[in-house]
Coordinates of C-alpha atoms in Angstrom, one line a residue:
M315 CA 11.0 -21.1 -2.2
T316 CA 7.9 -21.1 -4.3
V317 CA 4.8 -19.6 -2.8
L318 CA 1.4 -20.8 -3.8
T319 CA 2.0 -23.3 -6.6
H320 CA -0.3 -26.1 -5.7
Q321 CA 0.5 -29.6 -7.0
T322 CA -2.4 -32.0 -7.3
A323 CA -2.6 -35.4 -8.7
A324 CA -4.3 -35.5 -12.1
P325 CA -7.7 -37.3 -11.7
T326 CA -8.5 -40.3 -13.9
K327 CA -10.4 -39.3 -17.0
A328 CA -14.0 -40.6 -16.8
P329 CA -15.8 -41.7 -19.9
G330 CA -17.7 -38.9 -21.5
R331 CA -16.1 -36.2 -19.3
P332 CA -13.7 -33.4 -20.2
A333 CA -10.0 -33.9 -19.8
A334 CA -8.5 -33.4 -16.3
L335 CA -7.6 -29.9 -15.2
P336 CA -3.8 -29.1 -15.3
A337 CA -1.9 -30.0 -12.2
Q338 CA -0.7 -26.4 -11.6
L339 CA -3.3 -23.8 -10.8
T340 CA -3.1 -20.1 -10.0
T341 CA -4.4 -18.5 -6.8
T342 CA -3.3 -15.7 -4.5
V343 CA -0.6 -16.1 -1.8
P344 CA -2.0 -16.7 1.7
R345 CA -3.5 -13.4 2.9
E346 CA -1.7 -13.8 6.3
Y347 CA 1.6 -13.3 4.5
V348 CA 0.6 -9.8 3.3
H349 CA -1.3 -8.8 6.4
R350 CA -4.7 -8.6 4.7
A351 CA -8.0 -9.9 6.2
S352 CA -9.8 -10.1 2.8
L353 CA -8.7 -12.4 0.0
A354 CA -10.0 -9.8 -2.4
E355 CA -7.2 -7.4 -1.2
V356 CA -4.3 -9.8 -2.0
F357 CA -2.6 -8.9 -5.3
L358 CA 0.3 -11.4 -5.3
T359 CA 0.0 -14.9 -6.8
G360 CA 3.5 -16.4 -6.5
C361 CA 7.1 -16.0 -5.6
R362 CA 10.4 -17.7 -6.3
R363 CA 14.0 -17.0 -5.4
R364 CA 16.1 -16.1 -8.4
E365 CA 19.6 -15.6 -6.9
G366 CA 20.7 -14.5 -3.5
T367 CA 18.2 -11.9 -2.3
Q368 CA 16.7 -11.4 -5.7
F369 CA 13.2 -12.7 -6.3
A370 CA 10.7 -13.1 -9.1
L371 CA 7.0 -12.7 -8.2
T372 CA 3.7 -12.7 -10.0
G373 CA 0.5 -10.8 -9.3
Q374 CA -2.8 -9.7 -10.6
W375 CA -4.9 -6.5 -10.4
P376 CA -8.6 -6.8 -10.8
R377 CA -10.4 -4.8 -13.5
A378 CA -13.0 -3.2 -11.2
H379 CA -11.6 -2.8 -7.7
T380 CA -13.8 -0.8 -5.4
F381 CA -11.0 1.6 -4.3
F382 CA -7.9 1.2 -6.5
T383 CA -9.7 2.3 -9.8
S384 CA -9.7 5.8 -11.3
G385 CA -12.9 7.8 -11.2
D386 CA -13.6 7.2 -14.8
G387 CA -13.1 3.5 -14.4
L388 CA -10.4 3.3 -17.0
S389 CA -7.2 2.9 -15.0
H390 CA -5.7 1.3 -12.0
T391 CA -4.5 4.0 -9.5
P392 CA -0.9 4.5 -8.5
M393 CA -2.0 3.6 -4.9
Q394 CA -2.6 0.1 -6.2
A395 CA 1.1 -0.1 -7.2
A396 CA 2.0 1.2 -3.7
E397 CA -0.1 -1.4 -2.0
T398 CA 1.4 -4.1 -4.2
I399 CA 4.9 -3.0 -3.2
R400 CA 4.0 -3.1 0.4
Q401 CA 2.7 -6.6 0.0
V402 CA 5.9 -7.7 -1.6
G403 CA 7.9 -6.6 1.4
L404 CA 5.8 -8.5 3.9
L405 CA 5.6 -11.6 1.7
L406 CA 9.3 -11.8 1.3
A407 CA 10.0 -11.2 5.0
H408 CA 7.7 -14.1 6.0
T409 CA 8.3 -16.6 3.3
Q410 CA 11.9 -16.0 2.3
F411 CA 13.6 -14.7 5.4
G412 CA 11.7 -16.5 8.2
V413 CA 10.0 -13.7 10.0
P414 CA 7.2 -15.4 12.0
L415 CA 3.6 -14.5 11.4
G416 CA 2.4 -12.2 14.2
H417 CA 5.4 -9.9 14.0
Q418 CA 4.8 -6.3 13.3
F419 CA 6.4 -4.2 10.5
L420 CA 7.5 -0.6 10.8
L421 CA 7.6 1.0 7.4
H422 CA 10.2 3.9 7.5
D423 CA 9.7 5.2 4.0
M424 CA 8.2 4.3 0.6
E425 CA 8.7 5.7 -2.8
Y426 CA 7.0 4.7 -6.1
S427 CA 6.7 5.9 -9.7
T428 CA 4.2 4.8 -12.3
D429 CA 3.7 5.0 -16.0
P430 CA 0.1 6.1 -16.6
D431 CA -0.1 4.3 -20.0
Q432 CA 0.7 1.0 -18.3
L433 CA -2.1 1.5 -15.7
L434 CA -4.9 1.4 -18.2
I435 CA -7.4 -1.3 -17.5
G436 CA -7.8 -3.8 -20.3
P437 CA -10.4 -6.4 -21.3
R438 CA -8.9 -8.9 -18.7
P439 CA -7.4 -8.6 -15.2
T440 CA -4.0 -7.1 -15.3
H441 CA -1.3 -9.8 -14.9
L442 CA 1.9 -8.7 -13.4
D443 CA 5.5 -9.9 -13.3
L444 CA 7.6 -8.4 -10.5
E445 CA 11.2 -8.3 -9.6
A446 CA 12.3 -7.6 -6.1
D447 CA 15.9 -6.9 -4.8
C448 CA 16.4 -7.0 -1.0
T449 CA 19.4 -5.2 0.4
D450 CA 20.8 -3.9 3.7
L451 CA 19.6 -6.9 5.6
V452 CA 20.3 -6.7 9.4
W453 CA 20.0 -9.9 11.5
K454 CA 19.7 -10.1 15.3
K455 CA 19.9 -13.5 16.9
N456 CA 19.4 -15.3 13.6
R457 CA 16.2 -13.3 12.9
L458 CA 15.7 -10.6 10.3
A459 CA 15.5 -7.2 12.0
R460 CA 15.7 -4.7 9.1
F461 CA 15.9 -4.7 5.3
A462 CA 15.5 -2.5 2.3
M463 CA 13.7 -3.5 -0.9
H464 CA 13.4 -2.3 -4.5
V465 CA 10.5 -3.6 -6.7
R466 CA 9.8 -3.3 -10.4
I467 CA 6.3 -4.2 -11.7
R468 CA 6.0 -5.2 -15.3
R469 CA 3.0 -5.7 -17.5
Q470 CA 3.5 -7.7 -20.7
G471 CA 7.1 -6.8 -20.5
H472 CA 6.6 -3.1 -20.0
L473 CA 7.6 -1.3 -16.8
A474 CA 4.3 -0.2 -15.2
A475 CA 5.7 0.9 -11.8
S476 CA 8.7 0.7 -9.5
G477 CA 9.3 1.5 -5.9
S478 CA 11.2 0.9 -2.7
G479 CA 10.9 0.9 1.0
H480 CA 12.8 0.3 4.3
F481 CA 11.2 -2.1 6.9
T482 CA 11.9 -3.0 10.5
C483 CA 10.5 -6.3 11.8
I484 CA 9.3 -6.2 15.4
A485 CA 8.5 -9.2 17.6
P486 CA 5.2 -9.1 19.5
A487 CA 6.7 -8.5 22.9
T488 CA 8.9 -5.7 21.6
Y489 CA 5.9 -4.1 19.9
R490 CA 3.9 -4.2 23.1
R491 CA 6.7 -2.5 25.0
L492 CA 7.0 0.1 22.2
R493 CA 3.4 0.9 22.0
G494 CA 2.5 0.7 25.7
E495 CA -1.1 1.3 26.5
T496 CA -1.8 2.4 23.0
H497 CA -1.5 -1.2 21.9
T498 CA -4.6 -2.3 23.7
A499 CA -6.5 1.0 24.4
H500 CA -10.2 0.7 23.6
R501 CA -11.5 3.5 21.4
P502 CA -15.2 4.1 21.3
P503 CA -16.5 5.1 17.9
H504 CA -16.5 8.9 17.2
P505 CA -18.9 10.8 15.0
R506 CA -17.2 11.4 11.7
P507 CA -17.1 15.0 10.6
A508 CA -18.3 15.8 7.1
P509 CA -15.6 14.9 4.7
L510 CA -14.5 16.9 1.6
T511 CA -16.7 16.5 -1.4
P512 CA -15.4 13.5 -3.4
Q513 CA -14.8 15.7 -6.5
L514 CA -12.5 18.0 -4.5
A515 CA -10.5 15.0 -3.1
G516 CA -10.2 13.2 -6.5
R517 CA -12.6 10.5 -5.4
T518 CA -16.1 9.4 -6.6
H519 CA -17.6 8.1 -3.3
P520 CA -17.8 10.0 0.1
R521 CA -16.7 6.9 1.9
D522 CA -13.3 7.0 0.2
V523 CA -12.5 10.5 1.3
V524 CA -10.0 10.7 4.2
L525 CA -9.9 14.5 4.7
T526 CA -12.2 17.2 6.2
G527 CA -11.8 20.9 5.7
T528 CA -10.4 23.4 8.2
G529 CA -11.5 26.6 6.4
R530 CA -8.0 27.1 5.1
P531 CA -7.2 26.3 1.4
T532 CA -3.9 24.5 2.1
S533 CA -4.8 22.7 5.4
W534 CA -7.1 19.8 6.3
L535 CA -7.7 17.3 9.0
L536 CA -7.3 13.5 8.6
N537 CA -10.8 12.1 8.6
A538 CA -10.6 8.5 7.6
D539 CA -13.5 6.1 8.1
T540 CA -12.1 3.3 10.2
R541 CA -14.9 1.0 8.8
H542 CA -13.5 1.4 5.3
P543 CA -13.2 -2.2 3.9
V544 CA -9.9 -1.5 2.1
L545 CA -8.1 1.3 3.9
F546 CA -8.8 -0.4 7.3
D547 CA -8.9 -4.0 6.1
H548 CA -8.1 -5.2 9.7
V549 CA -8.1 -3.6 13.2
G550 CA -4.9 -1.7 14.1
D551 CA -3.7 0.5 16.9
H552 CA -2.6 3.3 14.6
I553 CA -3.3 4.8 11.2
P554 CA -1.9 2.6 8.4
A555 CA 0.8 4.0 6.1
M556 CA -1.4 3.5 3.0
V557 CA -4.0 5.8 4.6
L558 CA -1.4 8.5 5.0
I559 CA -0.3 8.3 1.4
E560 CA -3.9 8.4 0.3
A561 CA -4.4 11.5 2.4
A562 CA -1.4 13.1 0.7
Q563 CA -2.8 12.4 -2.7
Q564 CA -6.2 13.8 -1.8
A565 CA -4.6 16.9 -0.3
A566 CA -2.8 17.4 -3.6
C567 CA -6.1 17.1 -5.5
A568 CA -7.8 19.6 -3.2
L569 CA -4.9 22.1 -3.5
T570 CA -4.9 22.0 -7.3
A571 CA -8.7 22.0 -7.8
P572 CA -10.6 22.8 -9.9
R573 CA -8.0 21.3 -12.2
T574 CA -7.5 17.5 -12.1
F575 CA -4.4 16.2 -10.4
T576 CA -3.2 12.8 -11.6
P577 CA -0.4 11.5 -9.3
A578 CA 2.6 9.8 -10.9
T579 CA 5.3 9.6 -8.2
A580 CA 5.4 9.8 -4.5
T581 CA 8.1 9.7 -1.9
T582 CA 6.9 9.4 1.7
I583 CA 8.9 9.4 5.0
F584 CA 7.1 8.1 8.1
H585 CA 8.6 9.9 11.2
R586 CA 6.5 8.2 13.9
Y587 CA 3.2 6.4 14.4
T588 CA 0.1 8.3 13.5
E589 CA -2.4 7.7 16.3
H590 CA -6.2 7.5 15.9
D591 CA -6.4 10.5 18.3
P592 CA -5.7 13.4 18.5
P593 CA -6.5 15.0 15.1
C594 CA -3.8 14.9 12.5
Q595 CA -3.3 18.1 10.4
I596 CA -2.5 17.7 6.7
D597 CA -0.8 20.7 5.0
A598 CA 0.1 21.0 1.3
T599 CA 2.5 23.4 -0.4
P600 CA 3.4 23.7 -4.1
T601 CA 7.2 23.4 -4.6
P602 CA 9.5 24.6 -7.3
G603 CA 8.9 22.9 -10.7
T604 CA 5.2 23.3 -10.7
T605 CA 3.9 24.3 -14.2
K606 CA 0.6 24.5 -16.0
E607 CA 1.0 20.9 -17.0
A608 CA 2.6 19.3 -13.9
A609 CA 2.6 19.8 -10.2
H610 CA 5.2 19.2 -7.5
I611 CA 3.7 19.3 -4.0
T612 CA 4.9 18.8 -0.5
I613 CA 2.4 17.3 2.0
T614 CA 3.1 17.0 5.7
G615 CA 1.1 15.5 8.5
S616 CA 1.4 16.7 12.1
Q617 CA 0.0 15.5 15.4
N618 CA 0.5 17.0 18.8
G619 CA 2.9 19.5 17.3
H620 CA 5.1 16.7 15.8
Q621 CA 5.5 15.9 12.2
V622 CA 4.4 12.3 11.6
F623 CA 4.9 12.0 7.9
S624 CA 5.9 14.0 4.8
T625 CA 5.3 13.2 1.2
Q626 CA 6.7 14.6 -2.0
L627 CA 4.2 14.2 -4.9
T628 CA 4.4 14.9 -8.6
G629 CA 1.6 14.5 -11.0
R630 CA -0.1 15.7 -14.2
L631 CA -2.5 18.6 -14.3
S632 CA -5.4 18.6 -16.7

């Protein structure tokens, strides 16, 4: 199945007018298929089945994204690769495996690795060719219930990033039973504590910082602004997975400051839903293998005494 290849009849050429536009034009896939509210946050442009459960996709990263751009404006961030991988999983589930719109997805884990040289921003938007392999498909009553996916993201033939994840597809009625009152609970806005300084968190704007200090050098509290136009693109009853991965990266930056930590790989396991309340504590610990040039860091998030996620990060120190 091809997603978003619009076929239009070529208009008749009028005297004195330019030639007709080509019949095939490029645009993004429908935002609903990747669970985004804003068209600007859709990074996939097409999809076709190659063979069995292998797919070829195309995408594009903008040159000046408000969030997924490095502080110096020269590179795409690894988080943009992570978000693109997430979108691939949702798109394939809806368009290739028949999961209805309105179903929820539980992301059990995600890992990704990136090549910093292939994340550099060029003179034009970054066009992507992606390969996706889906495995471990589990069907219940002719409906996809679970699957795994591995994605490779190429830029002009060079591997820019790769990653994988495991998803569970949840019908609306099942999700309501699973989440109970949390699914519809009304949360009045809370005053947001002062976040870390952007420089400490590896960010340039206070709005993008998702941590606040605790007075301990290896521990912070999750402090994400739910009005953020990218991290909270749409209303949800729990903290999105991408926010937690971003929190892990910011914790690694704060732990290694004043040196600059540039993340390259991340492996995250999501143990349970992270609720908007009560506070979620983020802890970071250097792990064996950390050197003067590279850092290996373990980040965990805990809420109500239970671990909600854990991330293993590696990155370059400068």
